[in-house]
Amino acid sequence: MQADLTELTIQEVAENTGLTAHTLRYYERIGLIFPINRAESGHRRYCSRDLDWIRFLTCLRKTGMPVREMKRFAELVEQGDSTITQRRALLETHRRRILNTIRELQANLSAVEWKINYYSDLEAEYRIADD
Amino acid sequence: MQADLTELTIQEVAENTGLTAHTLRYYERIGLIFPINRAESGHRRYCSRDLDWIRFLTCLRKTGMPVREMKRFAELVEQGDSTITQRRALLETHRRRILNTIRELQANLSAVEWKINYYSDLEAEYRIADD
DNA sequence: GTACATCTTAGAGTACACTCTAAGTCAAGT
DNA sequence: ACTTGACTTAGAGTGTACTCTAAGATGTAC
């Protein structure tokens, strides 16, 4: 197996993931992202595995997982293969949460659409009244 | 037309809507909820129209509309029928936002599910290795 | 080599949406 | 009448997740 030679700066990773450089450093500081390799200058150099991890983190974040729980997940990953069952359980709980969120959004969307139609009808009535 | 005789206390409305009494007062203070009628004692007495309005507010809130935009909507409602087109436009923009959110959730859900399956496969492998 | 942008850190500041507190008034049961 | 719990207000406090600042080191283009 060969070492990964990809070396991205923090700005490149920011552009790639949609996070800001500030947020990337913040995530590393709180332990969401494992310590990133440094160039001789001390500047961070991200490899493609780092990028994969960050992309999965953003996926969890965008689906509403609290940072605290993401950190718990990161800790499990750090502990190695013995935690795979726990990781799966955590993700399955999260999966159910996402499905609930989607269902709730769809239900509330119906109410918004009902109101939109109600307003459309009113607009039509006013147009007729203007004739 | 007859006056609405429903008279609910703040606690009853809280139980009915899932908001807390604190939040109901807060919403009224910032202008999301129009001033509620008071009993002689000064205590709030909500009527069923108030309840309908609060339910629609929670529907907007749960679908991620920022409080500031909800306030804008409340102001349009307060201004009367001349703002119906603006209200519909606001809700249609919000509708598109909800649809985008759902699409994004579904896409990220797939990534979570992919990872769950990946972990399941790993678990299966470990079980075989243990034989 | 000289600008000028980008990187580093620890720690402070911000935005959002509540959530609670304190001090006092009011309502319902016995 | 008395207790217990709910109500009132203005304003302070909280939790979450960033987001920015300052001061200085480094990298890149001309």
Coordinates of C-alpha atoms (C1' of nucleotides) in Angstrom, one line a residue:
Chain A
M1 CA 0.0 0.0 0.0
Q2 CA 1.3 3.4 -0.9
A3 CA 1.2 6.6 1.2
D4 CA -1.3 9.2 0.1
L5 CA 0.6 12.0 -1.5
T6 CA -2.3 14.4 -1.8
E7 CA -1.5 17.6 0.0
L8 CA -4.1 20.3 0.3
T9 CA -3.9 23.6 2.1
I10 CA -6.6 24.6 4.5
Q11 CA -8.1 27.0 1.9
E12 CA -8.3 24.3 -0.7
V13 CA -10.1 22.0 1.7
A14 CA -12.4 24.9 2.7
E15 CA -13.4 25.4 -1.0
N16 CA -13.8 21.6 -1.4
T17 CA -16.0 21.0 1.6
G18 CA -18.0 24.3 1.9
L19 CA -16.6 24.8 5.4
T20 CA -14.5 27.9 6.2
A21 CA -10.9 27.7 7.2
H22 CA -12.0 29.0 10.6
T23 CA -14.4 26.1 11.0
L24 CA -11.9 23.5 9.9
R25 CA -9.5 24.7 12.6
Y26 CA -12.3 24.8 15.1
Y27 CA -13.3 21.2 14.3
E28 CA -9.8 20.1 14.8
R29 CA -9.5 22.0 18.1
I30 CA -12.6 20.4 19.6
G31 CA -11.5 16.9 18.4
L32 CA -13.9 16.4 15.5
I33 CA -11.0 16.2 13.1
F34 CA -7.9 14.3 14.1
P35 CA -4.6 16.3 14.1
I36 CA -3.7 17.1 10.5
N37 CA -0.2 16.7 9.2
R38 CA 1.9 19.8 9.0
A39 CA 4.3 21.1 6.4
E40 CA 7.7 22.2 7.8
S41 CA 6.3 25.7 8.1
G42 CA 3.7 24.4 10.5
H43 CA 0.9 24.9 8.0
R44 CA -1.7 22.2 7.7
R45 CA -1.5 19.7 4.8
Y46 CA -4.7 17.6 4.3
C47 CA -4.6 14.3 2.6
S48 CA -7.5 12.7 0.7
R49 CA -8.5 10.5 3.7
D50 CA -8.8 13.7 5.8
L51 CA -11.0 15.1 3.0
D52 CA -13.2 11.9 3.1
W53 CA -13.6 12.2 6.8
I54 CA -14.5 15.9 6.7
R55 CA -17.0 15.2 3.9
F56 CA -18.7 12.6 6.1
L57 CA -18.7 15.0 9.0
T58 CA -20.5 17.7 7.0
C59 CA -23.0 15.1 6.0
L60 CA -23.8 14.3 9.6
R61 CA -23.9 18.0 10.4
K62 CA -26.2 18.9 7.6
T63 CA -28.6 16.2 8.7
G64 CA -28.8 17.8 12.1
M65 CA -26.5 15.7 14.2
P66 CA -25.3 17.8 17.2
V67 CA -21.5 18.5 17.3
R68 CA -21.4 16.7 20.6
E69 CA -22.6 13.5 19.1
M70 CA -20.3 13.9 16.1
K71 CA -17.5 14.1 18.6
R72 CA -18.7 10.9 20.2
F73 CA -18.6 9.3 16.8
A74 CA -15.1 10.6 16.1
E75 CA -14.0 9.1 19.4
L76 CA -15.4 5.7 18.5
V77 CA -13.5 5.9 15.1
E78 CA -10.3 6.8 17.0
Q79 CA -10.7 3.7 19.2
G80 CA -10.5 1.4 16.2
D81 CA -12.4 -1.7 14.9
S82 CA -13.7 -2.8 18.3
T83 CA -16.3 0.0 18.1
I84 CA -17.9 -0.7 14.8
T85 CA -21.1 -2.0 16.3
Q86 CA -21.4 1.1 18.4
R87 CA -20.8 3.3 15.4
R88 CA -23.4 1.5 13.4
A89 CA -25.9 1.8 16.3
L90 CA -25.2 5.6 16.5
L91 CA -25.7 6.0 12.8
E92 CA -28.9 4.0 12.8
T93 CA -30.3 6.2 15.5
H94 CA -29.3 9.2 13.5
R95 CA -30.9 7.6 10.4
R96 CA -34.2 7.3 12.2
R97 CA -33.9 11.0 13.3
I98 CA -33.4 12.1 9.7
L99 CA -36.4 10.1 8.5
N100 CA -38.5 11.7 11.2
T101 CA -37.3 15.1 10.3
I102 CA -38.2 14.5 6.6
R103 CA -41.6 13.3 7.6
E104 CA -42.2 16.3 9.8
L105 CA -41.0 18.6 7.1
Q106 CA -43.4 17.1 4.6
A107 CA -46.3 17.4 6.9
N108 CA -45.6 21.0 7.6
L109 CA -44.9 21.6 3.9
S110 CA -48.5 20.6 3.3
A111 CA -49.8 23.3 5.6
V112 CA -47.6 25.9 3.9
E113 CA -48.9 24.8 0.5
W114 CA -52.5 24.9 1.8
K115 CA -52.0 28.5 2.8
I116 CA -50.4 29.3 -0.6
N117 CA -53.4 28.0 -2.4
Y118 CA -55.7 29.9 0.0
Y119 CA -53.9 33.1 -0.9
S120 CA -54.0 32.3 -4.6
D121 CA -57.8 31.8 -4.3
L122 CA -58.1 35.2 -2.6
E123 CA -56.0 36.8 -5.3
A124 CA -58.3 35.4 -7.9
E125 CA -61.4 36.7 -6.1
Y126 CA -59.9 40.2 -5.9
R127 CA -59.2 40.1 -9.6
I128 CA -62.8 39.2 -10.4
A129 CA -64.1 41.9 -8.0
D130 CA -61.9 44.4 -9.9
D131 CA -63.7 43.7 -13.3
Chain B
M1 CA -71.0 36.6 12.8
Q2 CA -70.5 35.6 16.4
A3 CA -67.6 36.4 18.7
D4 CA -65.3 33.6 19.5
L5 CA -65.9 32.6 23.1
T6 CA -63.0 30.2 23.5
E7 CA -60.8 31.4 26.3
L8 CA -57.6 29.5 26.9
T9 CA -54.9 30.3 29.5
I10 CA -51.3 30.5 28.5
Q11 CA -50.7 27.0 29.9
E12 CA -53.5 25.5 27.9
V13 CA -52.1 27.0 24.7
A14 CA -48.6 25.8 25.6
E15 CA -49.9 22.3 26.0
N16 CA -51.9 22.6 22.8
T17 CA -49.1 23.9 20.6
G18 CA -45.9 22.4 22.1
L19 CA -44.5 25.8 22.9
T20 CA -43.7 26.8 26.4
A21 CA -45.5 29.7 28.2
H22 CA -42.1 31.5 28.2
T23 CA -41.9 31.2 24.4
L24 CA -45.5 32.3 23.9
R25 CA -44.8 35.5 25.9
Y26 CA -41.5 35.9 24.0
Y27 CA -43.3 35.6 20.6
E28 CA -45.8 38.2 21.6
R29 CA -43.1 40.5 22.9
I30 CA -41.2 40.4 19.6
G31 CA -44.3 40.9 17.5
L32 CA -44.8 37.4 16.1
I33 CA -48.1 37.1 18.0
F34 CA -50.5 40.0 18.0
P35 CA -51.4 41.3 21.5
I36 CA -53.6 38.8 23.2
N37 CA -56.8 39.7 25.0
R38 CA -56.5 39.9 28.8
A39 CA -58.9 38.8 31.6
E40 CA -59.7 41.5 34.2
S41 CA -56.7 40.1 36.2
G42 CA -54.3 40.9 33.3
H43 CA -53.8 37.3 32.5
R44 CA -53.8 36.3 28.8
R45 CA -56.9 34.7 27.3
Y46 CA -56.3 33.1 23.9
C47 CA -59.1 32.6 21.4
S48 CA -59.2 29.9 18.7
R49 CA -58.0 32.3 16.1
D50 CA -55.0 33.0 18.2
L51 CA -54.4 29.3 18.4
D52 CA -54.7 28.9 14.6
W53 CA -52.1 31.6 14.1
I54 CA -49.7 30.1 16.6
R55 CA -50.1 26.7 15.0
F56 CA -49.2 28.2 11.6
L57 CA -46.2 30.0 13.2
T58 CA -44.9 26.7 14.6
C59 CA -45.3 25.2 11.2
L60 CA -43.1 27.9 9.7
R61 CA -40.7 27.6 12.5
K62 CA -40.4 23.8 12.3
T63 CA -39.7 24.1 8.6
G64 CA -36.7 26.4 9.4
M65 CA -38.1 29.8 8.7
P66 CA -36.0 32.3 10.7
V67 CA -37.8 34.2 13.4
R68 CA -37.0 37.5 11.5
E69 CA -38.8 36.3 8.4
M70 CA -41.8 35.1 10.5
K71 CA -42.0 38.6 11.9
R72 CA -42.0 40.0 8.4
F73 CA -44.9 37.7 7.6
A74 CA -46.7 38.7 10.7
E75 CA -46.3 42.4 9.7
L76 CA -47.8 41.6 6.3
V77 CA -50.8 39.9 7.9
E78 CA -51.3 42.9 10.2
Q79 CA -51.4 45.2 7.2
G80 CA -54.4 43.5 5.8
D81 CA -55.6 42.2 2.4
S82 CA -53.4 44.5 0.3
T83 CA -50.4 42.3 1.2
I84 CA -51.8 38.9 0.1
T85 CA -49.6 38.7 -3.0
Q86 CA -46.5 39.5 -0.9
R87 CA -47.5 36.9 1.6
R88 CA -48.0 34.3 -1.1
A89 CA -44.6 35.2 -2.5
L90 CA -42.9 34.9 0.9
L91 CA -44.5 31.4 1.4
E92 CA -43.6 30.2 -2.0
T93 CA -40.0 31.2 -1.4
H94 CA -40.2 29.3 1.8
R95 CA -41.8 26.3 0.1
R96 CA -38.8 26.1 -2.3
R97 CA -36.5 26.2 0.7
I98 CA -38.3 23.4 2.4
L99 CA -38.1 21.3 -0.8
N100 CA -34.4 22.0 -1.1
T101 CA -33.9 21.0 2.6
I102 CA -35.8 17.7 2.0
R103 CA -33.7 17.0 -1.1
E104 CA -30.5 17.7 0.8
L105 CA -31.5 15.6 3.7
Q106 CA -32.3 12.7 1.4
A107 CA -29.0 12.9 -0.4
N108 CA -27.1 13.0 2.9
L109 CA -29.2 10.2 4.3
S110 CA -27.9 8.0 1.4
A111 CA -24.4 8.6 2.6
V112 CA -25.3 7.7 6.2
E113 CA -27.0 4.6 5.0
W114 CA -24.0 3.7 2.8
K115 CA -21.9 3.9 5.9
I116 CA -24.3 1.8 8.0
N117 CA -24.1 -0.9 5.4
Y118 CA -20.4 -0.7 5.3
Y119 CA -20.3 -1.2 9.0
S120 CA -22.7 -4.1 8.8
D121 CA -20.5 -5.8 6.2
L122 CA -17.5 -5.3 8.5
E123 CA -19.4 -6.9 11.4
A124 CA -20.3 -9.9 9.3
E125 CA -16.6 -10.3 8.3
Y126 CA -15.5 -10.2 11.9
R127 CA -18.1 -12.8 12.8
I128 CA -16.8 -15.1 10.1
A129 CA -13.2 -14.5 11.3
D130 CA -14.2 -15.6 14.8
D131 CA -15.4 -19.0 13.6
Chain C
dG1 C1' 14.0 41.9 -1.7
dT2 C1' 9.7 43.8 -1.2
dA3 C1' 4.9 43.6 -1.2
dC4 C1' 0.9 41.2 -0.2
dA5 C1' -1.8 37.3 0.6
dT6 C1' -2.1 33.2 3.6
dC7 C1' -0.9 30.7 7.4
dT8 C1' -0.5 30.1 12.8
dT9 C1' -2.4 30.5 17.8
dA10 C1' -5.4 31.4 21.9
dG11 C1' -9.1 33.5 23.1
dA12 C1' -12.8 36.9 22.5
dG13 C1' -17.1 38.0 20.1
dT14 C1' -21.5 37.0 17.5
dA15 C1' -26.1 35.3 16.0
dC16 C1' -30.0 32.9 17.0
dA17 C1' -33.7 31.4 19.6
dC18 C1' -35.0 30.7 23.4
dT19 C1' -35.1 30.1 28.7
dC20 C1' -35.0 31.6 33.1
dT21 C1' -35.2 34.8 37.3
dA22 C1' -37.0 37.9 40.6
dA23 C1' -40.5 40.1 42.7
dG24 C1' -44.9 40.6 42.9
dT25 C1' -50.2 39.6 41.8
dC26 C1' -54.0 36.5 41.1
dA27 C1' -57.0 32.2 41.3
dA28 C1' -58.8 27.8 43.2
dG29 C1' -59.4 24.5 46.8
dT30 C1' -60.3 23.6 51.8
Chain D
dA1 C1' -58.5 33.1 55.5
dC2 C1' -54.8 30.5 53.9
dT3 C1' -52.0 27.8 51.0
dT4 C1' -50.4 26.4 46.6
dG5 C1' -49.7 27.0 42.2
dA6 C1' -50.2 29.9 37.9
dC7 C1' -49.9 34.3 36.3
dT8 C1' -47.4 39.1 35.3
dT9 C1' -43.1 42.1 33.8
dA10 C1' -38.4 43.6 32.3
dG11 C1' -34.4 42.1 31.8
dA12 C1' -30.6 38.8 32.4
dG13 C1' -28.7 34.3 31.2
dT14 C1' -28.0 30.0 28.4
dG15 C1' -26.7 26.7 24.7
dT16 C1' -25.1 25.9 20.2
dA17 C1' -22.2 26.5 16.6
dC18 C1' -19.6 29.0 14.8
dT19 C1' -16.8 33.4 13.4
dC20 C1' -13.6 36.8 14.1
dT21 C1' -9.4 39.2 16.1
dA22 C1' -4.7 40.3 17.0
dA23 C1' -0.1 39.6 16.5
dG24 C1' 3.1 37.4 14.3
dA25 C1' 5.4 33.8 10.9
dT26 C1' 5.4 32.1 6.2
dG27 C1' 4.7 31.7 1.0
dT28 C1' 4.4 33.6 -3.7
dA29 C1' 5.0 36.9 -7.5
dC30 C1' 7.5 40.4 -9.5

